[in-house]
Coordinates of C-alpha atoms in Angstrom, one line a residue:
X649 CA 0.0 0.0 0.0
X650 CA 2.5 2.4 1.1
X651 CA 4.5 1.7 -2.7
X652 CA 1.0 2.6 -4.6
X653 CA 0.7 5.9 -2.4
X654 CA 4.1 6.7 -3.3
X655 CA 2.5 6.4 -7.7
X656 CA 1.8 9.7 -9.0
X657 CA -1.7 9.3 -10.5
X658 CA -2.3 10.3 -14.3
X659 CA -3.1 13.7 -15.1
X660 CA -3.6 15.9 -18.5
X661 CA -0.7 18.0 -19.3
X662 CA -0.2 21.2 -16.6
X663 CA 0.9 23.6 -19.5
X664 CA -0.5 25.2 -23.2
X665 CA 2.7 25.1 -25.9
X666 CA 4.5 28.1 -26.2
X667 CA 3.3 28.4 -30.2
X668 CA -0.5 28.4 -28.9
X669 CA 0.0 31.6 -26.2
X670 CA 1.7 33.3 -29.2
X671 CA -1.1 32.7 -31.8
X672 CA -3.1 33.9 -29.1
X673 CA -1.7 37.1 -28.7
X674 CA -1.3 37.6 -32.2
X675 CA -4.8 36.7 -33.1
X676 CA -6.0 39.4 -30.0
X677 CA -3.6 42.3 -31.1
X678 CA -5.1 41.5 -34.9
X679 CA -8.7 41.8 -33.9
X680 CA -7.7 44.6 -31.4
X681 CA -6.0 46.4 -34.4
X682 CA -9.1 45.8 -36.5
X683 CA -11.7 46.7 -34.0
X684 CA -9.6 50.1 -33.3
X685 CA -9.2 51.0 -36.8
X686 CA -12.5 50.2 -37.6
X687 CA -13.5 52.4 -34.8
X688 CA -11.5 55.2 -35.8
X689 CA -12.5 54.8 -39.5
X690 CA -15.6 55.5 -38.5
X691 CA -15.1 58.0 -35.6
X692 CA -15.9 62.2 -37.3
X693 CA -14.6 64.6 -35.0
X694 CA -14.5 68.5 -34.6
X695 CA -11.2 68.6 -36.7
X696 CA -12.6 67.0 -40.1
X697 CA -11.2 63.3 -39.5
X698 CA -12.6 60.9 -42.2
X699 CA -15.2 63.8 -43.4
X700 CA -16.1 64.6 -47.0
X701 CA -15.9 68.3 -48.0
X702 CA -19.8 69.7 -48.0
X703 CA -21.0 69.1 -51.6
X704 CA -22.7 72.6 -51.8
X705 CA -19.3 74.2 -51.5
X706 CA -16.3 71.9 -52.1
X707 CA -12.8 72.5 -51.2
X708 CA -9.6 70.5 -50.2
X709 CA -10.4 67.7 -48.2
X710 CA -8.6 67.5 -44.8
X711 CA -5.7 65.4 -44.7
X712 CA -4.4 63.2 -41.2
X713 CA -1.7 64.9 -39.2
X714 CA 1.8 63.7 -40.5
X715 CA 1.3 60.8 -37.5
X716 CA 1.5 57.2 -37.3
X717 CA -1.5 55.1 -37.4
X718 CA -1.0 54.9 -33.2
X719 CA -0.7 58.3 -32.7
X720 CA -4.0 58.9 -34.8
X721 CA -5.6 56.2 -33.1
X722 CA -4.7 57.3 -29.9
X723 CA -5.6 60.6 -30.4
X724 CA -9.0 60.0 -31.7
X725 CA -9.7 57.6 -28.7
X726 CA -8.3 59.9 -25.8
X727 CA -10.6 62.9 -27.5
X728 CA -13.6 61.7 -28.7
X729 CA -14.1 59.0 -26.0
X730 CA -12.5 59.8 -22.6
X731 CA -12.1 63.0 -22.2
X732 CA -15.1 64.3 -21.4
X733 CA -16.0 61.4 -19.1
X734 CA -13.5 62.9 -16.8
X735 CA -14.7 64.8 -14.4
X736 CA -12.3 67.6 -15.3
X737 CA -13.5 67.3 -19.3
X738 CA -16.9 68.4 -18.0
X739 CA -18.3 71.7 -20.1
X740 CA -20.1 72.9 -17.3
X741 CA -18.6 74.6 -14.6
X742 CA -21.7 75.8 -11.8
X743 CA -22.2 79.4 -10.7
X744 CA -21.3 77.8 -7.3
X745 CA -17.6 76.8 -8.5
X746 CA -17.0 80.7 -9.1
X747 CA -18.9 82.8 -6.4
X748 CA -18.6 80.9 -3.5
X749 CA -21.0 78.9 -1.4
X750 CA -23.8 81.8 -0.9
X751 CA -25.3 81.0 -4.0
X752 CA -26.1 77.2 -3.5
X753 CA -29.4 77.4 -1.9
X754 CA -30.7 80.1 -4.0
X755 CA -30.3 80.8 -7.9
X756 CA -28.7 84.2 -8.6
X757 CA -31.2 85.0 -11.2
X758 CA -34.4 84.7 -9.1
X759 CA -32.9 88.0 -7.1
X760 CA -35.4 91.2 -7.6
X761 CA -32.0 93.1 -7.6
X762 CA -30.3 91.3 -10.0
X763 CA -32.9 91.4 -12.8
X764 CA -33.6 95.6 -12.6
X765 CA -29.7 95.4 -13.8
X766 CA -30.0 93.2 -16.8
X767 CA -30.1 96.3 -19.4
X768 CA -32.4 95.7 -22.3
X769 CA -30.9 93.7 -25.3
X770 CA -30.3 96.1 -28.5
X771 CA -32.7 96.7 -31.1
X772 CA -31.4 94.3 -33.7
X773 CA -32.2 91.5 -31.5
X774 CA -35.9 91.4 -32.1
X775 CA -34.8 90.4 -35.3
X776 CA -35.1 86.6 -33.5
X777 CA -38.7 86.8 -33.5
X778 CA -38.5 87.7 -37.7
X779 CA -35.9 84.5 -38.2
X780 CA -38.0 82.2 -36.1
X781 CA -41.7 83.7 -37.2
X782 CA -41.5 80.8 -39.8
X783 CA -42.5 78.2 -37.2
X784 CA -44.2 80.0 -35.0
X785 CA -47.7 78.4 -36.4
X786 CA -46.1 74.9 -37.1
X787 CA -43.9 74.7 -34.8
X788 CA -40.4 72.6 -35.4
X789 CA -40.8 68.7 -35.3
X790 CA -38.5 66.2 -35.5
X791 CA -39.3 66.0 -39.3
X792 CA -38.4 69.5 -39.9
X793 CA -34.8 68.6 -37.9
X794 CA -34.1 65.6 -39.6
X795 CA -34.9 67.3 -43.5
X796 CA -32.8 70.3 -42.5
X797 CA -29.9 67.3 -42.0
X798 CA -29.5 67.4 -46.1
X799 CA -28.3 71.3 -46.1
X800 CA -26.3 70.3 -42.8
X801 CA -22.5 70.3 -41.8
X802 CA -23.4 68.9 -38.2
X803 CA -26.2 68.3 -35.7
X804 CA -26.2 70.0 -32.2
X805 CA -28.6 68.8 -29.5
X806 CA -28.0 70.4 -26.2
X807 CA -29.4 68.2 -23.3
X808 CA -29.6 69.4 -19.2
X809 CA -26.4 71.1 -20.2
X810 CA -24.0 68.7 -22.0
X811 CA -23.3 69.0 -25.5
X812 CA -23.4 66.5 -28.4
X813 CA -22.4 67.4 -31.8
X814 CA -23.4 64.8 -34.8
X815 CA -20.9 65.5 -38.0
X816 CA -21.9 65.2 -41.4
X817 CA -19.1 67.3 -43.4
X818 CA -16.2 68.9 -43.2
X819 CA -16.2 72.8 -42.1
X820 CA -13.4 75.3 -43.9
X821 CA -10.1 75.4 -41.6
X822 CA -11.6 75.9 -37.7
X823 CA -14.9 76.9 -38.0
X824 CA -16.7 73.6 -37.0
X825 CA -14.2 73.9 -34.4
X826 CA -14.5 77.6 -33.2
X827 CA -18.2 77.4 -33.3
X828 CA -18.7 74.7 -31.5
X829 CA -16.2 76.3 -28.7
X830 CA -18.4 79.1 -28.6
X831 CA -21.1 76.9 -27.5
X832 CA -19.8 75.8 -24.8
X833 CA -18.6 78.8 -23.6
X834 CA -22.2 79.7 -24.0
X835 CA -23.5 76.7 -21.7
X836 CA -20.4 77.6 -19.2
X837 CA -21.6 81.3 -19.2
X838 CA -25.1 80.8 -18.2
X839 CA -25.0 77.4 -16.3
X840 CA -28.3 75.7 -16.1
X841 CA -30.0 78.2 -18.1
X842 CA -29.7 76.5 -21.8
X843 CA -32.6 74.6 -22.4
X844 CA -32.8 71.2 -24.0
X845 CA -32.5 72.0 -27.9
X846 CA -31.7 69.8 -31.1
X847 CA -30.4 71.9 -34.4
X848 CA -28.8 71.8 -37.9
X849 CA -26.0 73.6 -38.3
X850 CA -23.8 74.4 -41.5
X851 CA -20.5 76.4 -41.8
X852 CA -20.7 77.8 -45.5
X853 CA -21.1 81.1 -46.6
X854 CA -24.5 81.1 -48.5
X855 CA -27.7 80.6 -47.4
X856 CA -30.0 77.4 -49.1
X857 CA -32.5 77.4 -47.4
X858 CA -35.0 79.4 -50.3
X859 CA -38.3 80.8 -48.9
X860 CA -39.8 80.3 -52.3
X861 CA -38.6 76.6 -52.6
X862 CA -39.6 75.8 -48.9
X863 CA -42.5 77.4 -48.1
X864 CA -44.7 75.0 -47.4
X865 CA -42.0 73.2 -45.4
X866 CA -39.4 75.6 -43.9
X867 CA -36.5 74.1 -42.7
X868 CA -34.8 75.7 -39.6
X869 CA -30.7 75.6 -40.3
X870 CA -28.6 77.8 -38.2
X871 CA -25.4 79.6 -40.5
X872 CA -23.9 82.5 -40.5
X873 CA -26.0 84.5 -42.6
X874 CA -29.2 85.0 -44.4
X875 CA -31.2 87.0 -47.0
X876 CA -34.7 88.2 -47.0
X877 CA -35.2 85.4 -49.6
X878 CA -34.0 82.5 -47.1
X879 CA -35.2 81.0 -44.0
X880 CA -31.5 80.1 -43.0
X881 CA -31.1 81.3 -39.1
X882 CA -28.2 84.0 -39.0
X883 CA -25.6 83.1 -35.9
X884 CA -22.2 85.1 -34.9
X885 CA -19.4 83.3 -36.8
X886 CA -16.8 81.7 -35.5
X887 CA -14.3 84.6 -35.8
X888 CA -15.7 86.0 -32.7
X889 CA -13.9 83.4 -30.9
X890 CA -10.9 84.0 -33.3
X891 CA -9.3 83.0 -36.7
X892 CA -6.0 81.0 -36.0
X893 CA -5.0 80.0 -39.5
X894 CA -4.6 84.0 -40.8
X895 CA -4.1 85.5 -37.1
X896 CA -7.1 87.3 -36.5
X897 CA -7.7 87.4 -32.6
X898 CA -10.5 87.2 -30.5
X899 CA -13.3 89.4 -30.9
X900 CA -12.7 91.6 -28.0
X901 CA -9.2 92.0 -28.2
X902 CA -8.7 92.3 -31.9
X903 CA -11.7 95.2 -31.2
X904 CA -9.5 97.0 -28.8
X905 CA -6.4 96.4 -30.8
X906 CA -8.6 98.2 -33.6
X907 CA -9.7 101.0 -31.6
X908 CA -6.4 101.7 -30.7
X909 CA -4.8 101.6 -34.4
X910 CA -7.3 104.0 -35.4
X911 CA -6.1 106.9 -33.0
X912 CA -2.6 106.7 -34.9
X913 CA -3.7 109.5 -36.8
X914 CA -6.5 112.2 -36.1
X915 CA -9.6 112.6 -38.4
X916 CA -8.1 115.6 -40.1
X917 CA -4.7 113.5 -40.9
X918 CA -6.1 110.4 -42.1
X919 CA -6.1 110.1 -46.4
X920 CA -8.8 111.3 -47.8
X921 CA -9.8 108.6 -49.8
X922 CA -11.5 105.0 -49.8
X923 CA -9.5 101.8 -48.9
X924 CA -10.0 98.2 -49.4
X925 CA -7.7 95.6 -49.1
X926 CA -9.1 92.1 -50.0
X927 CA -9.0 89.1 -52.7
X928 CA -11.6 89.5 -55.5
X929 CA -10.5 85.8 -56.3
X930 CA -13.6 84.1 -55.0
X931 CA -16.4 84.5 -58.0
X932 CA -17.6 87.9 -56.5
X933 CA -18.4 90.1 -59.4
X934 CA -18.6 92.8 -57.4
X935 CA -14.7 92.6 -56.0
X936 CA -13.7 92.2 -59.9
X937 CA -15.7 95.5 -60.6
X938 CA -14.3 97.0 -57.5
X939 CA -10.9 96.7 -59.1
X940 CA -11.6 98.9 -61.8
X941 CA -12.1 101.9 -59.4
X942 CA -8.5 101.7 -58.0
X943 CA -7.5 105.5 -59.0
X944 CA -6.9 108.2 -56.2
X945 CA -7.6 111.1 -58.8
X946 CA -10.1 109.9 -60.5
X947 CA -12.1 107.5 -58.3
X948 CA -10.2 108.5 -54.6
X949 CA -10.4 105.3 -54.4
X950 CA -7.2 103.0 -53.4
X951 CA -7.7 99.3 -54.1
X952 CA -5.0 96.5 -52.5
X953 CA -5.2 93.0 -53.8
X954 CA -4.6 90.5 -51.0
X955 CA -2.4 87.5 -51.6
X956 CA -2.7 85.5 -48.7
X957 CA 0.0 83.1 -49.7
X958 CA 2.5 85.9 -49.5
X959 CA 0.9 87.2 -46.2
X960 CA 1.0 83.9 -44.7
X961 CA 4.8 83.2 -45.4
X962 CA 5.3 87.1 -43.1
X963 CA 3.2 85.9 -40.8
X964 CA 0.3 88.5 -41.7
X965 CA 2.6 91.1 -40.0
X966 CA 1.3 93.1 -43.7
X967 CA -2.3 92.5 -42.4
X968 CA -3.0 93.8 -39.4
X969 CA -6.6 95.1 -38.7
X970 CA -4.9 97.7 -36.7
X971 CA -2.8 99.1 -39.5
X972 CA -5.5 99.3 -41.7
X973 CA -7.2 102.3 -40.4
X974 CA -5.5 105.2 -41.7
X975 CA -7.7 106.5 -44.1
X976 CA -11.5 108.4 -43.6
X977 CA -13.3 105.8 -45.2
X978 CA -13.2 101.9 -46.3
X979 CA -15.3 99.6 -48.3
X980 CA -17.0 96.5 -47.7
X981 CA -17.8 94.5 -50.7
X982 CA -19.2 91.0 -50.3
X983 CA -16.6 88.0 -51.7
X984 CA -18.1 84.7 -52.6
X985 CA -21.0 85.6 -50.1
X986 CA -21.2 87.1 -46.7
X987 CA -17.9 88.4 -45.3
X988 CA -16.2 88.4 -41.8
X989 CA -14.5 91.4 -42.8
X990 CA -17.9 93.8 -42.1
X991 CA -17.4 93.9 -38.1
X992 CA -13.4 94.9 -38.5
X993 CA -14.5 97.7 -41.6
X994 CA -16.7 99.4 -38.6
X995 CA -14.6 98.6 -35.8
X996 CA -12.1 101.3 -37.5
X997 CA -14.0 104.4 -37.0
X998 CA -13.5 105.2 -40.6
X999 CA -16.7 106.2 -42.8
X1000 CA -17.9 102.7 -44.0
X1001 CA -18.4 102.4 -47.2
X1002 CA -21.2 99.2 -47.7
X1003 CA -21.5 98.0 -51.3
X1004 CA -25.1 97.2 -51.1
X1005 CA -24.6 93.8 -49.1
X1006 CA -26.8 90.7 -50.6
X1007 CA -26.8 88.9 -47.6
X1008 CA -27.1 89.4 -43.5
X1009 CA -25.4 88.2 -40.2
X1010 CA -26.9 88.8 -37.4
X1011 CA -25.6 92.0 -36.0
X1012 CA -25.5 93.9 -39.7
X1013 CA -29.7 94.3 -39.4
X1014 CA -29.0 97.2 -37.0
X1015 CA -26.9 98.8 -39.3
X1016 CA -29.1 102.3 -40.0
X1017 CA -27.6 104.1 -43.4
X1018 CA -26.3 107.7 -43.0
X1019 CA -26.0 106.9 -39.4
X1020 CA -23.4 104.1 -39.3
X1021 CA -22.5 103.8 -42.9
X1022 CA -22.7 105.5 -46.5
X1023 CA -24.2 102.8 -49.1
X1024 CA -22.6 102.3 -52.4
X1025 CA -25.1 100.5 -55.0
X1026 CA -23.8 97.6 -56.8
X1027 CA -23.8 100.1 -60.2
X1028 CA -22.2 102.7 -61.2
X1029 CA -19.9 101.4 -58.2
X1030 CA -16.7 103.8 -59.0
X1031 CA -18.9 107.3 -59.6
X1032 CA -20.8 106.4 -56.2
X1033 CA -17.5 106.0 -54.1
X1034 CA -16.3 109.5 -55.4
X1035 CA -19.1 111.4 -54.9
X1036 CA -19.8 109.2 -51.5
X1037 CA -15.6 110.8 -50.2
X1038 CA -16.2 114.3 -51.5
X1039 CA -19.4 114.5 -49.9
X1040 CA -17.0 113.6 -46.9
X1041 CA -14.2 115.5 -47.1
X1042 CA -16.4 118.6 -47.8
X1043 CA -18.3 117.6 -44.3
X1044 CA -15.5 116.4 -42.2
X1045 CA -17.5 117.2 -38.8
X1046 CA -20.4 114.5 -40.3
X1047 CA -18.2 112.0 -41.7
X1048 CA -16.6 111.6 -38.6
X1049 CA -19.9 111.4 -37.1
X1050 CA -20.5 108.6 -38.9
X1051 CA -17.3 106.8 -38.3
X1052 CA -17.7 107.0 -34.8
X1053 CA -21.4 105.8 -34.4
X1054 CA -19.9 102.6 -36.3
X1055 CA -17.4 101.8 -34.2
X1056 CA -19.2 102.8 -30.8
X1057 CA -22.1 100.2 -32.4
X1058 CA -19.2 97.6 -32.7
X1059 CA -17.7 98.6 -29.3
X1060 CA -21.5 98.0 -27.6
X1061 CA -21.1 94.4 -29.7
X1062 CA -19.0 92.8 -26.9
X1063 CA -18.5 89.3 -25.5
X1064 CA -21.4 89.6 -23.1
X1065 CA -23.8 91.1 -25.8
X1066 CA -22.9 88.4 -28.0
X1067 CA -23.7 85.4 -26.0
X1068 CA -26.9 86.9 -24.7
X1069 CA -27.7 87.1 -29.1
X1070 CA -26.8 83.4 -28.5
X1071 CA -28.8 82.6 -25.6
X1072 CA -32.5 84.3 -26.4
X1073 CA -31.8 83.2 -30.5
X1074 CA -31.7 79.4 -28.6
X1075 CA -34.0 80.2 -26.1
X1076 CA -36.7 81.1 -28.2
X1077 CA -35.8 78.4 -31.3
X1078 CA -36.2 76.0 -28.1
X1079 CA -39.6 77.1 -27.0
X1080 CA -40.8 76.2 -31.2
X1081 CA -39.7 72.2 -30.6
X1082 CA -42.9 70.3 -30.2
X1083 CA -40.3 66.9 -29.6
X1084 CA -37.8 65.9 -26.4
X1085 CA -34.4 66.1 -28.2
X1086 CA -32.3 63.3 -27.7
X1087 CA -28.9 63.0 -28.6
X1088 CA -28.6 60.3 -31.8
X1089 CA -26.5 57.3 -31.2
X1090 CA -24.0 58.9 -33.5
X1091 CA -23.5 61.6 -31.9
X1092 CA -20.5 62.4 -29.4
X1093 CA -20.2 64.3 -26.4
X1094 CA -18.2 67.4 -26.9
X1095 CA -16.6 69.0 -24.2
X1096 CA -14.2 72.0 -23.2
X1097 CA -11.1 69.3 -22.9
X1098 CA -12.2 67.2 -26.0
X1099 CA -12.0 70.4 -28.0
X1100 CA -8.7 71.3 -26.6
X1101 CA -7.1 68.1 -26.8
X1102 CA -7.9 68.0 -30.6
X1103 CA -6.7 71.5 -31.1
X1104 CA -3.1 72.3 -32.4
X1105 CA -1.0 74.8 -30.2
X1106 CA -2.1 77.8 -31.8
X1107 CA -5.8 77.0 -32.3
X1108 CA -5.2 76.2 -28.4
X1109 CA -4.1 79.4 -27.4
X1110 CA -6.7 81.2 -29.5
X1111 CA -9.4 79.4 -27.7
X1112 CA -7.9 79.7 -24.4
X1113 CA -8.2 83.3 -24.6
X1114 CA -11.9 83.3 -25.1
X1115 CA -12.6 81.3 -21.9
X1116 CA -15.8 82.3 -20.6
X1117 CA -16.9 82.3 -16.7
X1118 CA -20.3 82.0 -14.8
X1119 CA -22.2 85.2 -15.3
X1120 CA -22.9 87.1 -11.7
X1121 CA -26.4 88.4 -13.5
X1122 CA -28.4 87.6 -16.0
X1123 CA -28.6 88.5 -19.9
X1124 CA -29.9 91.0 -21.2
X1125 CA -33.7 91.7 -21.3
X1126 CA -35.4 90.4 -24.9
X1127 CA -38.7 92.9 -25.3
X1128 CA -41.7 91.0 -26.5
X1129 CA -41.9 90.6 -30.3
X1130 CA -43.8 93.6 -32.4
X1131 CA -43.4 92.7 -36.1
X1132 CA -45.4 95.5 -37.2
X1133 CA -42.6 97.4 -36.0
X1134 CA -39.8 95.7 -36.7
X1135 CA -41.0 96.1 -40.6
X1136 CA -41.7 99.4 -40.0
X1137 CA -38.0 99.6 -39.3
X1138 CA -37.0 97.7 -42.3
X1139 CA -39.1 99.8 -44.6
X1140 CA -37.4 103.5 -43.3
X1141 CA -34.3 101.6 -43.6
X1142 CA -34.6 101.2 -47.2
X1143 CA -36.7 104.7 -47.9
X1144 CA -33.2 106.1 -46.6
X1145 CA -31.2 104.1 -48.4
X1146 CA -32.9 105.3 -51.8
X1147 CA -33.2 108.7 -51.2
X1148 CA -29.4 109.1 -50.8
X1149 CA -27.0 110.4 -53.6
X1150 CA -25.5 108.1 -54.4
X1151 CA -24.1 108.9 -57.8
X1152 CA -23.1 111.7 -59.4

């Protein structure tokens, strides 16, 4: 007995052969690799990865980073997923987090006091109820949300503060990017006071959206501008927040920087002509016509073609907004549709000179002619721009008046003003929604951090700078809508307009 105890009974083999563990572990890192690429094949983010151009406007499609497969991969995962899980990728930072513990048992904007402060929003803000009177019978359904997705760059639904962002197409350079910063600056401002809201957003410059075409199904899409003939939804443009890739600062502090440049020389001293420095390469007829008018004598008009090629390679040291306000008036002509350019033409104090504009952002409706600008008509556009600076030089005390009601309209266009533009335009789109929006499952949480981490250093920096905090009070105070006069408004507007002389 005690020689069987000593037997070792038969067992199966204790160990797996070396070849097996390493087939293993090949066949896991190969299905690892594949799920990951697969994922980030299919992953869009606020930078353009794996997006089409839009087809209503094509350009250059966005290439990778000059990274390794990893590094993408890595990248893509640490932004889009993980970042704003964190709790420091969170957009929202509470009112608490910034004025202390006082205001945790009571919200700030229930206080009597608080609300005899908020200053009545501008005029040109009614212009939300004139945007928005196109659903104000029908209201806006999920069906109008999801047809508006065909004119759209990306989806933005906004639920009990977080955002999500659903992308469709590429935007040009930053502006999917910039926009979408602003956003959540917007959320951060006013913490808990953005309601619930699902829209279509697209970054192009023209308006598609044809009241004509639509009408008996308008579709609500947010841009950057409008005409009277579209139902597109004007919003401020991403430059506001800043415009990395030609150095263009933040709103407010390119404003200032503006302001400033435009003391160099007094009214008296400044040239006595019309400037405009631009690139008529972009199918605008009217920059090509503007060309022609490029004679101080005969025209007083001095015309500078921009090559941004050459600019970029100085670093647009030869494009300053600040430098560029040296003379009593400049002109504002319209490029392949709306332009930026507008806000920085007023900002300079000079006399603007407004080619009669096609289209509309959302600030330019306030605009009143002979009060904050002298219109030029699309004809005739060389004659009108002469008679339009001698008129000028031989009333110096009302030119200047002019040029200084457009810049003191830009200068009451801050930050603060802005957002609130943001928050009623929302606010009141938000009370139209008849449906619960709901984020789609292809949407992604976007975050402050998840924009930041995809961000290069200098689009970084730029948004950095326009970091907004918890408002103390609330915005501004929307009056209640009035349409008959609001197109009372718009009609004086253009009696004004065609009872100037505006050729000789």
């Amino acid at each position: 007995m005690a020689i069987l105890s000593r037997q070792n009974p038969t067992r199966s083999p204790s160990f797996i052969p070396r070849y097996v563990i390493i087939l293993a572990f090949v066949s896991l890192a190969l299905l690892l690799l594949f799920e990951v690429d697969n994922l980030i094949s299919r992953t869009k983010t606020i930078v353009g990865h794996n997006l089409e151009p839009t087809p209503w406007h094509v350009f250059p499609a966005k290439e990778f980073e000059d990274e390794s497969t990893y590094s993408r991969a890595s990248k893509i995962l640490q932004c889009s997923y993980l970042t704003c899980s964190s709790r420091a990728g969170n957009s929202t930072t509470t009112t608490t987090d910034i004025l202390g513990e006082s205001t945790r048992s009571s919200n700030i904007y229930d206080d009597p006091k608080i609300i005899r402060e908020s200053p009545e929003c501008p005029d040109f803000y009614k212009y939300i109820y004139y945007d928005l009177k196109p659903w104000a019978k029908s209201r806006i359904s999920r069906a109008h949300v999801t047809e508006a997705q065909k004119f759209a760059a990306f989806r933005v639904v906004i639920v009990q503060g977080k955002l999500y962002v659903d992308f469709y197409f590429a935007c040009v350079q930053s502006r999917a990017m910039f926009t979408i910063w602003g956003l959540l600056q917007l959320i951060r401002k006013y913490p808990g006071k953005i309601p619930d809201v699902d829209l279509m957003f697209d970054c192009m410059d023209k308006p598609t959206i044809n009241r004509t075409e639509n009408a008996e199904m308008p579709l609500p899409l947010f841009r950057y501008c409008t005409t009277p003939q579209h139902f597109d939804i004007p919003f401020p443009d991403w430059s506001f927040w800043g415009w990395s890739e030609i150095n263009i600062g933040p709103w407010d502090e390119e404003f200032n920087n503006i302001k400033q440049g435009s003391k160099l020389r007094s009214w008296a001293r400044k040239w006595p002509v019309a400037y405009w420095k631009g690139n008529p390469d972009v199918s605008s007829p009217i920059r090509t016509e503007l060309l022609q008018c490029n004679d101080t004598r005969m025209w007083r008009a001095q015309i500078f073609r921009q090559d941004w090629l050459e600019e970029a390679k100085s670093g647009f040291e030869q494009s300053k907004l600040s430098n560029q306000c040296q003379h009593r008036y400049k002109i504002y002509a319209e490029g392949y549709a709306w332009s930026v350019s507008l806000k920085y033409i007023l900002a300079c104090g000079c006399v603007p000179l407004i080619i009669t504009p096609e289209y509309e952002d959302f600030f330019s409706r306030g605009l009143i002619p002979k009060q904050h600008y002298w219109p030029i008509p699309p004809f005739d556009m060389c004659r009108s721009i002469k008679v339009a600076v001698e008129w000028g030089n031989d009333h110096l005390y009302e030119a200047a008046g002019i040029g200084n009601a457009a810049q003191e309209f830009m200068e009451n266009l801050s930050m603060d003003r802005i957002y609130d533009y943001m928050y009623h335009l929302i606010r009141e789109y938000a009370k139209l929604q008849d449906f619960v929006p709901v984020p789609p499952s292809s949407a992604q949480e976007v975050c402050l951090d998840s924009v930041l981490c995809f961000a290069d250093e200098k689009q970084r920096e730029f948004l950095e700078r326009t970091t907004a905090f918890p408002s103390p009070t609330p915005p501004c105070t929307l009056p209640p809508p009035d349409m008959k006069l609001l197109k009372k408004a718009m009609k004086m507007k253009r009696k004004i307009i065609d009872n100037l002389p505006l050729s000789g």
